[in-house]
Short mmCIF file of C-alpha atoms and ligand atoms in Angstrom, two decimals:
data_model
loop_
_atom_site.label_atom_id
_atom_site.label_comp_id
_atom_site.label_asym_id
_atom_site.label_seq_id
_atom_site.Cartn_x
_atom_site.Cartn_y
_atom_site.Cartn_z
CA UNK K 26 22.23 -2.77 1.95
CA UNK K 27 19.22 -3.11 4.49
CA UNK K 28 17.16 -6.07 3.28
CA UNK K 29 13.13 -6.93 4.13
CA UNK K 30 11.29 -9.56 5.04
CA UNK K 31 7.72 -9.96 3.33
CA UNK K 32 5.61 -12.54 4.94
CA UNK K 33 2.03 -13.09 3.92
CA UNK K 34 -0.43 -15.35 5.42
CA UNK K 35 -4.11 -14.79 3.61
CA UNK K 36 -5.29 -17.84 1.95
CA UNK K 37 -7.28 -15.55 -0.44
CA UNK K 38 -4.52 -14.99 -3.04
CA UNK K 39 -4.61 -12.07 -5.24
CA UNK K 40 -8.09 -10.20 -3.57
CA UNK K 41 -6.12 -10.26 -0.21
CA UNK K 42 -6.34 -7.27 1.83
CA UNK K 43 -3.46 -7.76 3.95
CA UNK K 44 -1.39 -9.03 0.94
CA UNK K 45 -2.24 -6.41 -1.06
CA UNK K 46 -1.17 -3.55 2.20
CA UNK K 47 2.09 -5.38 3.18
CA UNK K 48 2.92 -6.17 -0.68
CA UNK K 49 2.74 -2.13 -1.51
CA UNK K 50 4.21 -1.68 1.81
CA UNK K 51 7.61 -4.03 1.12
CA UNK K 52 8.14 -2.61 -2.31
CA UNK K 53 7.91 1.16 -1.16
CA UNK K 54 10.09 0.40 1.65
CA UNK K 55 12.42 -2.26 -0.56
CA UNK K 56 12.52 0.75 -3.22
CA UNK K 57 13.44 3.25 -0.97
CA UNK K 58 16.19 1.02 0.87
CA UNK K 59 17.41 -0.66 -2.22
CA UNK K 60 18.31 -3.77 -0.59
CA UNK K 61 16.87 -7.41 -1.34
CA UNK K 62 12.91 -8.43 -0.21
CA UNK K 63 12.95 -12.02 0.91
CA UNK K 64 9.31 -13.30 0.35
CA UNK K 65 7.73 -15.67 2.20
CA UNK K 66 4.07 -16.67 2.00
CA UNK K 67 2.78 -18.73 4.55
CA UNK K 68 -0.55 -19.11 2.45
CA UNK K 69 1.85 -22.32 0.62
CA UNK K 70 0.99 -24.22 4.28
CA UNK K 71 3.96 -25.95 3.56
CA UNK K 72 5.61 -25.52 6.81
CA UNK K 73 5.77 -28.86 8.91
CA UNK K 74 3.38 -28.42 12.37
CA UNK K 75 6.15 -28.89 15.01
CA UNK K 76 6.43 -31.94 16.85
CA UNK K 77 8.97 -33.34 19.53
CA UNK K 78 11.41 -34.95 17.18
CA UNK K 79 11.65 -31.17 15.31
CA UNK K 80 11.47 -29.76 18.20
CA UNK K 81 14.19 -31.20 19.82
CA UNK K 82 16.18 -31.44 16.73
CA UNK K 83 15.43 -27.51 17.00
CA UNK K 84 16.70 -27.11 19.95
CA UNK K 85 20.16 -29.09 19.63
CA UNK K 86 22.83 -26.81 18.17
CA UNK K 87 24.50 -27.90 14.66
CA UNK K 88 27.37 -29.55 15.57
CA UNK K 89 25.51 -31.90 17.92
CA UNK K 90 23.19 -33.03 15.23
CA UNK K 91 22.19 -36.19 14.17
CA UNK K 92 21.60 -36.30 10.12
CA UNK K 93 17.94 -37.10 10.91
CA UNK K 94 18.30 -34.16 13.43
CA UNK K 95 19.85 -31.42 10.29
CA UNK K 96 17.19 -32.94 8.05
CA UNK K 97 13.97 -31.70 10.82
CA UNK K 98 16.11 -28.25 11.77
CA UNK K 99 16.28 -27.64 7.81
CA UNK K 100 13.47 -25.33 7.55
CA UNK K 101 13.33 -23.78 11.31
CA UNK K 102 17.07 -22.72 10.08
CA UNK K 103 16.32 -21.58 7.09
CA UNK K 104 13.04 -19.24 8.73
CA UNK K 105 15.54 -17.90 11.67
CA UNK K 106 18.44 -17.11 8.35
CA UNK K 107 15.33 -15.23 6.66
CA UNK K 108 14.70 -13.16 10.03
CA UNK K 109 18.51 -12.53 10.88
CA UNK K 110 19.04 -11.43 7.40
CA UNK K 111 16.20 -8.87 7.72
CA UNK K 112 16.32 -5.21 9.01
CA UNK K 113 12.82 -4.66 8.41
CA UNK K 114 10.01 -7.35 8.51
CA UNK K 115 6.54 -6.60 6.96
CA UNK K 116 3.74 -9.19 8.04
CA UNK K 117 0.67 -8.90 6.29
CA UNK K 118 -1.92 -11.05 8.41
CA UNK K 119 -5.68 -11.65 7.84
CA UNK K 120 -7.68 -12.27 11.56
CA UNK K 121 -9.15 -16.04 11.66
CA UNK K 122 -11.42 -16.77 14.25
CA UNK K 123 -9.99 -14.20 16.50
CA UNK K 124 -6.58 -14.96 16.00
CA UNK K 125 -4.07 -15.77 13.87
CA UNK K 126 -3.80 -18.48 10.50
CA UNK K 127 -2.90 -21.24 11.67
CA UNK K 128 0.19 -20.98 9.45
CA UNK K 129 1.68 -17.98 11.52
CA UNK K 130 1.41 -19.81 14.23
CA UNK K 131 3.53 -22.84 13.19
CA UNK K 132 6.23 -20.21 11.70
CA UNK K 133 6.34 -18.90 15.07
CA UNK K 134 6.92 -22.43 16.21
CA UNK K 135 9.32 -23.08 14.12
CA UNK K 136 11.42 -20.03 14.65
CA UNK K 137 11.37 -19.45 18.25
CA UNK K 138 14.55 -21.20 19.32
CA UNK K 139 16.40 -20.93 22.55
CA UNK K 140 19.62 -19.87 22.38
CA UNK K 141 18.93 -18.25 18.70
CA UNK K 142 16.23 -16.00 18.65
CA UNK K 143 15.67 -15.31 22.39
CA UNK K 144 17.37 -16.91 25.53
CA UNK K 145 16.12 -17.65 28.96
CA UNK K 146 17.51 -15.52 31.81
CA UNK K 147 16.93 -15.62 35.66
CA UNK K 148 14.49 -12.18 35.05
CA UNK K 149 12.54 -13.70 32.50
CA UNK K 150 12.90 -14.58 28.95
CA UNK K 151 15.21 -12.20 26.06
CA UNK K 152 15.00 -11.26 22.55
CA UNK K 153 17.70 -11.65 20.50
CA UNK K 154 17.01 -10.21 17.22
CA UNK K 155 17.40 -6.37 18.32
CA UNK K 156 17.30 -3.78 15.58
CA UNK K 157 14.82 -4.31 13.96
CA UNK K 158 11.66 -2.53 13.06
CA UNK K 159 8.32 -4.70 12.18
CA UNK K 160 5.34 -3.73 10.15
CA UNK K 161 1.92 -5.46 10.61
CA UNK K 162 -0.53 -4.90 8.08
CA UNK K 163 -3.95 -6.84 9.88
CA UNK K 164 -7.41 -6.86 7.76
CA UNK K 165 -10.46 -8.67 9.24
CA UNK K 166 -14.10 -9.02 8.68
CA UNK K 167 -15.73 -8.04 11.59
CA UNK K 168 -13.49 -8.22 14.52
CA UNK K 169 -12.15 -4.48 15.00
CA UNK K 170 -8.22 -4.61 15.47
CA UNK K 171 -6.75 -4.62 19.22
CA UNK K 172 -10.67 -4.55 20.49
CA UNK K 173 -11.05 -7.38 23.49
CA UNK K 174 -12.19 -10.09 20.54
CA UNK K 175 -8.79 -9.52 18.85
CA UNK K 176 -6.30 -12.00 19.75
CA UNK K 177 -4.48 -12.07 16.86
CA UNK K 178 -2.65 -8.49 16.55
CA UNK K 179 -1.47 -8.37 20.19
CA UNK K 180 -0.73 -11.85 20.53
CA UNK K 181 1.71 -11.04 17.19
CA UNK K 182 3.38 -8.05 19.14
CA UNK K 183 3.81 -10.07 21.73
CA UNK K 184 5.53 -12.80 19.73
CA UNK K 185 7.69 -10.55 17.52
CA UNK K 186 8.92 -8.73 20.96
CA UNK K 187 9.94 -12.27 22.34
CA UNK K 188 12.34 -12.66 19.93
CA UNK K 189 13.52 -9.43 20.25
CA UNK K 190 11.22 -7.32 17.84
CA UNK K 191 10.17 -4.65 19.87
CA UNK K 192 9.57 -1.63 17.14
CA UNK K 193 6.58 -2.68 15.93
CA UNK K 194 3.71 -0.30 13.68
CA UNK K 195 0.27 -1.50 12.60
CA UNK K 196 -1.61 -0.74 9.73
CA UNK K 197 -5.01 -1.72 10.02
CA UNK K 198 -8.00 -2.40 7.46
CA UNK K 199 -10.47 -4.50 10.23
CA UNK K 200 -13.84 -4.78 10.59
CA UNK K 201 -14.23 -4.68 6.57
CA UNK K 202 -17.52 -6.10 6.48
CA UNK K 203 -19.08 -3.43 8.96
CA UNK K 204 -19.00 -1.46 6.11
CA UNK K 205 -17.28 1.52 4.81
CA UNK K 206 -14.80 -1.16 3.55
CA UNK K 207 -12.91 1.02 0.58
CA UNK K 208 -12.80 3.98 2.99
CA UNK K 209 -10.82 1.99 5.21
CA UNK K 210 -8.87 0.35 3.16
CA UNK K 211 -8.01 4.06 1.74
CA UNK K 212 -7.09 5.07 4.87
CA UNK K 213 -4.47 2.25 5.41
CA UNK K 214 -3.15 3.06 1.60
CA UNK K 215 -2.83 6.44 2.63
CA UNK K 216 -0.98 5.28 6.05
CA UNK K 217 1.47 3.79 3.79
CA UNK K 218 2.12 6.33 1.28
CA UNK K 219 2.49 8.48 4.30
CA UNK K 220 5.42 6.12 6.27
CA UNK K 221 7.11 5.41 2.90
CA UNK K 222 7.11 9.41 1.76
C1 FMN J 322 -11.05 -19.10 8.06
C2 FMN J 322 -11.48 -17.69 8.25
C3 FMN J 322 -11.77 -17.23 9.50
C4 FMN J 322 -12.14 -15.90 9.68
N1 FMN J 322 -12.35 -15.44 10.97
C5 FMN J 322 -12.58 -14.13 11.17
C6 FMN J 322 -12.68 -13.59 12.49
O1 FMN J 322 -12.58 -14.27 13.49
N2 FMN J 322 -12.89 -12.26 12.62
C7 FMN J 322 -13.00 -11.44 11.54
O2 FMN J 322 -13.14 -10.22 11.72
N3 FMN J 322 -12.90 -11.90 10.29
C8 FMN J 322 -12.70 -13.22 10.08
N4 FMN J 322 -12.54 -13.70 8.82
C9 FMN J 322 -12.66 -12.75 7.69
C10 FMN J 322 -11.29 -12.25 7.29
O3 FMN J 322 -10.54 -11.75 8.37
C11 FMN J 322 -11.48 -11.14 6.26
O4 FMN J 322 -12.04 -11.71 5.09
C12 FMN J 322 -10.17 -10.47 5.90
O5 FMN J 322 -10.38 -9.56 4.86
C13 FMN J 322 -9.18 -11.50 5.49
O6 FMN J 322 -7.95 -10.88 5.16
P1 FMN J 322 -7.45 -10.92 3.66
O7 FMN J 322 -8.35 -10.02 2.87
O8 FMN J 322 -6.06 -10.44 3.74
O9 FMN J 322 -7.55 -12.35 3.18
C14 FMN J 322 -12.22 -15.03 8.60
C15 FMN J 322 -11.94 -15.50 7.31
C16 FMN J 322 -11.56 -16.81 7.14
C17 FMN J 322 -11.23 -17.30 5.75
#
């Protein structure tokens, strides 16, 4: 059974936009596939900001391990299981100050290791986790999505086709407080029930 991968980042709970997208998003998809949705909300910031202890414990595989070392890999290993696990991964992401929360950006820390999820090669760096498709839902207040101010959504492709995540679809609510802000968030609804139909 194909399983999904929910992970949410907005810090604004319930009134979310993204959440709200990428939530109706999994369960469509989950509903269609019938398979398991792994959640994981990034909005907990209870992920550990890498350091060089972590990140060398990281980078050392299993059986080499110190205890101290299994104890800082812990939760890089569980974030890499909850990737390889999924067929389809559905990010909803909010834009802060032009890029991303700071809490995607320590996940990506965490679960960009060598060897695992991408390996270095004499043409350049590899993804490993092929196969799978991605869904970004973005929402922002002012900055419009993939304009030059918008580091967050490409810098997010980039990252997810690093690790081998090249299939990649966004569904975008930006620029909310420009106005028209329920017509666009209609229109990304409507994106959805359009993908999932
Ligand atoms: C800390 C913070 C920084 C923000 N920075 C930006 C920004 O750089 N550009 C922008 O368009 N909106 C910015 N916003 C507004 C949010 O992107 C907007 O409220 C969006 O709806 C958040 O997504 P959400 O509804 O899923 O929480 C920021 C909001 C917060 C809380």
């Amino acid at each position: 059974m194909p399983n999904l991968l929910h992970i949410s980042a907005s810090i604004q709970g319930d009134t979310s936009v993204s959440r709200s997208l990428s939530t109706a998003l999994a369960h469509a998809l989950g509903k269609k596939s019938g398979g398991d949705i792994i959640e994981r909300d990034l909005s907990a910031n209870d992920l550990p900001l890498i350091d060089g202890a972590r990140f060398a414990a990281n980078g050392t595989a299993p059986e080499d391990r110190t205890d101290a070392q299994s104890e800082l890999a812990a939760i890089a290993d569980t974030l890499i299981s909850e990737l390889q696990q999924a067929d389809t991964i559905v990010l909803g992401v909010p834009i802060y100050n032009f890029g991303a929360p700071a809490s995607l950006k320590v996940w990506a820390d965490l679960v960009a290791r060598a060897g695992t999820t991408f390996k270095y090669t004499p043409e350049g760096p590899v993804g490993l986790l092929t196969g799978k498709k991605a869904y970004i839902t973005v929402a922002s207040g002012g900055t419009r999505v993939d304009s030059d101010t918008d580091f967050m959504t490409p810098w997010l492709r980039h990252f997810l086709g690093f690790i081998g995540i090249t299939d990649v679809e966004v569904i975008e609510a930006s620029a909310l407080m420009a106005g028209d802000a329920d017509e666009k968030v209609s229109a990304a609804k409507a994106r959805i029930e359009a993908l999932v139909s």
